[in-house]
mmCIF file of C-alpha atoms in Angstrom:
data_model
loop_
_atom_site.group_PDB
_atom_site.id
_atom_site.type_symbol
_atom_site.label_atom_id
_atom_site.label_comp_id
_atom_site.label_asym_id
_atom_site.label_seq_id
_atom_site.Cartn_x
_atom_site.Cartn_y
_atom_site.Cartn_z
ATOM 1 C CA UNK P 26 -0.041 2.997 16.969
ATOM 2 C CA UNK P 27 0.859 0.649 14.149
ATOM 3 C CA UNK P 28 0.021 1.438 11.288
ATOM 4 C CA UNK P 29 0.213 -0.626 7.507
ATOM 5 C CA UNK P 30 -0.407 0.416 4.164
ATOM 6 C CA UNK P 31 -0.968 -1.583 1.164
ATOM 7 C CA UNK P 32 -0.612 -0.479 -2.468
ATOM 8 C CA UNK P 33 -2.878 -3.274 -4.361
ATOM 9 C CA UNK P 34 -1.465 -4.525 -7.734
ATOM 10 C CA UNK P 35 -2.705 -6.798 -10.619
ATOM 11 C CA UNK P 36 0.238 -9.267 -9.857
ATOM 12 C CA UNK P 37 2.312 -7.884 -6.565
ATOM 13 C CA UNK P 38 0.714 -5.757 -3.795
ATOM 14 C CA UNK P 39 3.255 -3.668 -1.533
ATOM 15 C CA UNK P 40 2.492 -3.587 2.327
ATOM 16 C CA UNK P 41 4.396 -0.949 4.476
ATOM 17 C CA UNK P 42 4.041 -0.361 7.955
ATOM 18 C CA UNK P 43 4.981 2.031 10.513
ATOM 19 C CA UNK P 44 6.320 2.113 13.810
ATOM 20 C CA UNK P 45 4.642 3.229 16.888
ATOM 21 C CA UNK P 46 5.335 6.427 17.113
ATOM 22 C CA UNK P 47 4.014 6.721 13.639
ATOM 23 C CA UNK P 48 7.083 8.728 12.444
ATOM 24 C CA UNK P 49 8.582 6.434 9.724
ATOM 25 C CA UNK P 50 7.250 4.330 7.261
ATOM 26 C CA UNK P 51 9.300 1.107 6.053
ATOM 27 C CA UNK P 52 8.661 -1.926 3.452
ATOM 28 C CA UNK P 53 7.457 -4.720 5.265
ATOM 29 C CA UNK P 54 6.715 -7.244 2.016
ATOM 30 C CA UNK P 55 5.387 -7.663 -1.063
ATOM 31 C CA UNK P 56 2.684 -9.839 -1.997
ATOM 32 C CA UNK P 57 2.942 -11.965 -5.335
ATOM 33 C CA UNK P 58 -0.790 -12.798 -6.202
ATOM 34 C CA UNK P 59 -3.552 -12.085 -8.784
ATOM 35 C CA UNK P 60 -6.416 -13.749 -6.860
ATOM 36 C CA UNK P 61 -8.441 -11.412 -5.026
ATOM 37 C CA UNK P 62 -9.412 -14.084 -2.167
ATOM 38 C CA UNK P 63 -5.514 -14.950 -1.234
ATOM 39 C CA UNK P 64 -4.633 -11.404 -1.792
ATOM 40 C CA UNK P 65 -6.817 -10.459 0.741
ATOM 41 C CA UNK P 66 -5.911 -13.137 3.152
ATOM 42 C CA UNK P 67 -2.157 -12.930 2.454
ATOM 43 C CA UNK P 68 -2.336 -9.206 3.122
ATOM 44 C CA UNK P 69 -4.692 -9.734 6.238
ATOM 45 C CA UNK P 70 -2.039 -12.630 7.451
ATOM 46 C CA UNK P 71 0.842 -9.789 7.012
ATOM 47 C CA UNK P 72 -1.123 -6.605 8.798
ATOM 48 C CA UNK P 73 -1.899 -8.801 11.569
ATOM 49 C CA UNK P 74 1.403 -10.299 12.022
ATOM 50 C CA UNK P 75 2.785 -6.857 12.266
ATOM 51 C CA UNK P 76 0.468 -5.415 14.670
ATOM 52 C CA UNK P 77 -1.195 -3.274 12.590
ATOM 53 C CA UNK P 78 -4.346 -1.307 14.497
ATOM 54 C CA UNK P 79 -5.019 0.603 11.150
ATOM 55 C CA UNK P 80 -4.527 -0.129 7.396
ATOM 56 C CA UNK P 81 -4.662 2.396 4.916
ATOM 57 C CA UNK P 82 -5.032 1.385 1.421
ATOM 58 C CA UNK P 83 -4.273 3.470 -1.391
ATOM 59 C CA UNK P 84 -6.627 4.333 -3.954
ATOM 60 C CA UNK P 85 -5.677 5.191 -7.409
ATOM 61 C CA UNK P 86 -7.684 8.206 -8.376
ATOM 62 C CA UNK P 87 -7.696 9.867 -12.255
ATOM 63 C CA UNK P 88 -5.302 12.666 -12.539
ATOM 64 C CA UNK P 89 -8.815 14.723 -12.927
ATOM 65 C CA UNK P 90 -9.613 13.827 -9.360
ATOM 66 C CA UNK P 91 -12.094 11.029 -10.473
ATOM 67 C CA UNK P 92 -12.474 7.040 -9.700
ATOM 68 C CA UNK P 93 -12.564 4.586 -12.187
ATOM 69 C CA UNK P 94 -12.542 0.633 -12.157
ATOM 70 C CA UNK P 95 -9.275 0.955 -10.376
ATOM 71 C CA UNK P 96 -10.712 2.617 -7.498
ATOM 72 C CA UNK P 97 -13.638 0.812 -7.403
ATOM 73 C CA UNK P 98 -11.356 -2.292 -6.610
ATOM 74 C CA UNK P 99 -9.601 -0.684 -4.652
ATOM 75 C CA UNK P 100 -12.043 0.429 -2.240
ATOM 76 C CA UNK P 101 -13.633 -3.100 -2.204
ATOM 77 C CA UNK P 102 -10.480 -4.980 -1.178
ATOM 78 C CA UNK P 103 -10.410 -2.323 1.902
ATOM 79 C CA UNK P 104 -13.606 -3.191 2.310
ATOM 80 C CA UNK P 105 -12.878 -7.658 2.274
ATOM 81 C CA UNK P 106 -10.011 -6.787 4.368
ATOM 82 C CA UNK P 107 -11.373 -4.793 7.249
ATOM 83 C CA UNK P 108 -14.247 -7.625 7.424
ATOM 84 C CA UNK P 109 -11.358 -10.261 7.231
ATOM 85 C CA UNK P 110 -9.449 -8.773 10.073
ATOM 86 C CA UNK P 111 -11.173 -6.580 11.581
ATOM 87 C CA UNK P 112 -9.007 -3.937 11.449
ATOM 88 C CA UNK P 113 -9.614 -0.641 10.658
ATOM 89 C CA UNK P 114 -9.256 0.580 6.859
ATOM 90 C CA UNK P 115 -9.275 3.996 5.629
ATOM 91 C CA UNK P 116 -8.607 4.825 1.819
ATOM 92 C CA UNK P 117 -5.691 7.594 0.958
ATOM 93 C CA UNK P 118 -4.388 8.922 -2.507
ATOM 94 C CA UNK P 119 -2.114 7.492 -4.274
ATOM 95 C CA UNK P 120 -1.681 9.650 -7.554
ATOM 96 C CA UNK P 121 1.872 9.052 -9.022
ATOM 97 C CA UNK P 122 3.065 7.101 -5.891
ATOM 98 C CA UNK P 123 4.258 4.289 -8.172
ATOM 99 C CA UNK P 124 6.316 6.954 -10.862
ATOM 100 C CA UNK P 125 7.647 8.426 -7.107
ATOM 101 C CA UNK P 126 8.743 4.929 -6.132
ATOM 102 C CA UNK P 127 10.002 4.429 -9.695
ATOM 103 C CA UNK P 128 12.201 7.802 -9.113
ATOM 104 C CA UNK P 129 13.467 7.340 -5.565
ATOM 105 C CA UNK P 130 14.835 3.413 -7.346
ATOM 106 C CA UNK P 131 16.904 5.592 -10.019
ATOM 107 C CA UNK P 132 18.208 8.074 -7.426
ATOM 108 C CA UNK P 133 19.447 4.765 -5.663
ATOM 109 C CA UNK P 134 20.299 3.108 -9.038
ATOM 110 C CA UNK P 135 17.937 -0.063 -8.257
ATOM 111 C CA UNK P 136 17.611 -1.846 -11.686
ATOM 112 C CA UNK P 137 15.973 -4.918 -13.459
ATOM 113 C CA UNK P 138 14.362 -7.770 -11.255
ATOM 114 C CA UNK P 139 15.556 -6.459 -7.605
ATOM 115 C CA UNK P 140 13.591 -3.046 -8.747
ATOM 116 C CA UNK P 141 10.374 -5.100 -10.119
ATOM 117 C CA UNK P 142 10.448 -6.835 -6.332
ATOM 118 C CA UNK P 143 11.007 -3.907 -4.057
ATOM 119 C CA UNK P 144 8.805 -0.945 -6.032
ATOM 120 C CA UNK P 145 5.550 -1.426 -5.010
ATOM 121 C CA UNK P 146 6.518 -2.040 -1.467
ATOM 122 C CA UNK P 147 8.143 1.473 -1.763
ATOM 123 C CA UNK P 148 4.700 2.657 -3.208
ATOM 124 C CA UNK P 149 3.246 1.065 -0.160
ATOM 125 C CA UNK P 150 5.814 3.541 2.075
ATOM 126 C CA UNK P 151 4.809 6.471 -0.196
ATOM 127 C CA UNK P 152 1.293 5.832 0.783
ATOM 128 C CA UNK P 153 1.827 5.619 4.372
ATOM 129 C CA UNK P 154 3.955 8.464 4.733
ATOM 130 C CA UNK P 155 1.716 10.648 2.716
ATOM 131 C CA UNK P 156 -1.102 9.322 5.356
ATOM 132 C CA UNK P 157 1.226 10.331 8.012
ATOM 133 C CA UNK P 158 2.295 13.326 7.510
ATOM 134 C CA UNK P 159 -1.130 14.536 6.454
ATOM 135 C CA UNK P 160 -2.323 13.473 10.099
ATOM 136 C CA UNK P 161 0.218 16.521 11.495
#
């Protein structure tokens, strides 16, 4: 099955999606947006032009394990999207995803404003994979 992941942002949200064998994750877009209502219908437009049967969203626990405001948003966006497309949501995650993305850009020495456009799509892939490879 298809299956997307979104890392939500203040200003850009990362979607990733994977193919159908659910082997490999890969950036799909990145969503530049800081209202809550198009970010949920921009991301909802993207899942279901991809053929996504399942989103997973990440959600950006405390280091200690606990959920702040960040989570709390977090889980209500999956919650606005599922209604939105009907899709499937499930929450997964997502501690240090963005400082992994931020690594895997120096290992491929991805710099300045192409970086700040491709990293949270590669959180997005972090998320997915993670959500993958936890479902062997």
């Amino acid at each position: 099955m298809i299956i997307a992941s979104v890392d939500l942002g203040k200003a850009r949200t990362g979607i990733a999606v994977c193919d159908k064998t659910e082997f490999l994750a890969s950036p799909l877009t990145v969503v530049q947006e800081t209202y809550t209502p198009k970010i949920v219908q921009k991301v909802a437009d993207a899942v279901k032009s991809a053929g996504a049967e399942l989103v997973v969203v990440g959600l950006p626990k405390n280091m200690d394990g606990s959920e702040g405001e960040s989570a709390q948003n977090a889980r209500a966006f999956a919650a606005e999207l599922e209604n939105t497309t009907g899709i499937k949501t499930v929450m997964q995650d997502e501690r240090c995803t963005t400082v992994t993305a931020h690594n895997y850009l120096n290992t491929t020495n991805t710099r300045g404003k192409k970086r700040k456009a491709v990293v949270d799509s590669v959180a997005a892939v972090i998320i997915l994979q993670d959500y993958l490879d936890s479902k062997k």
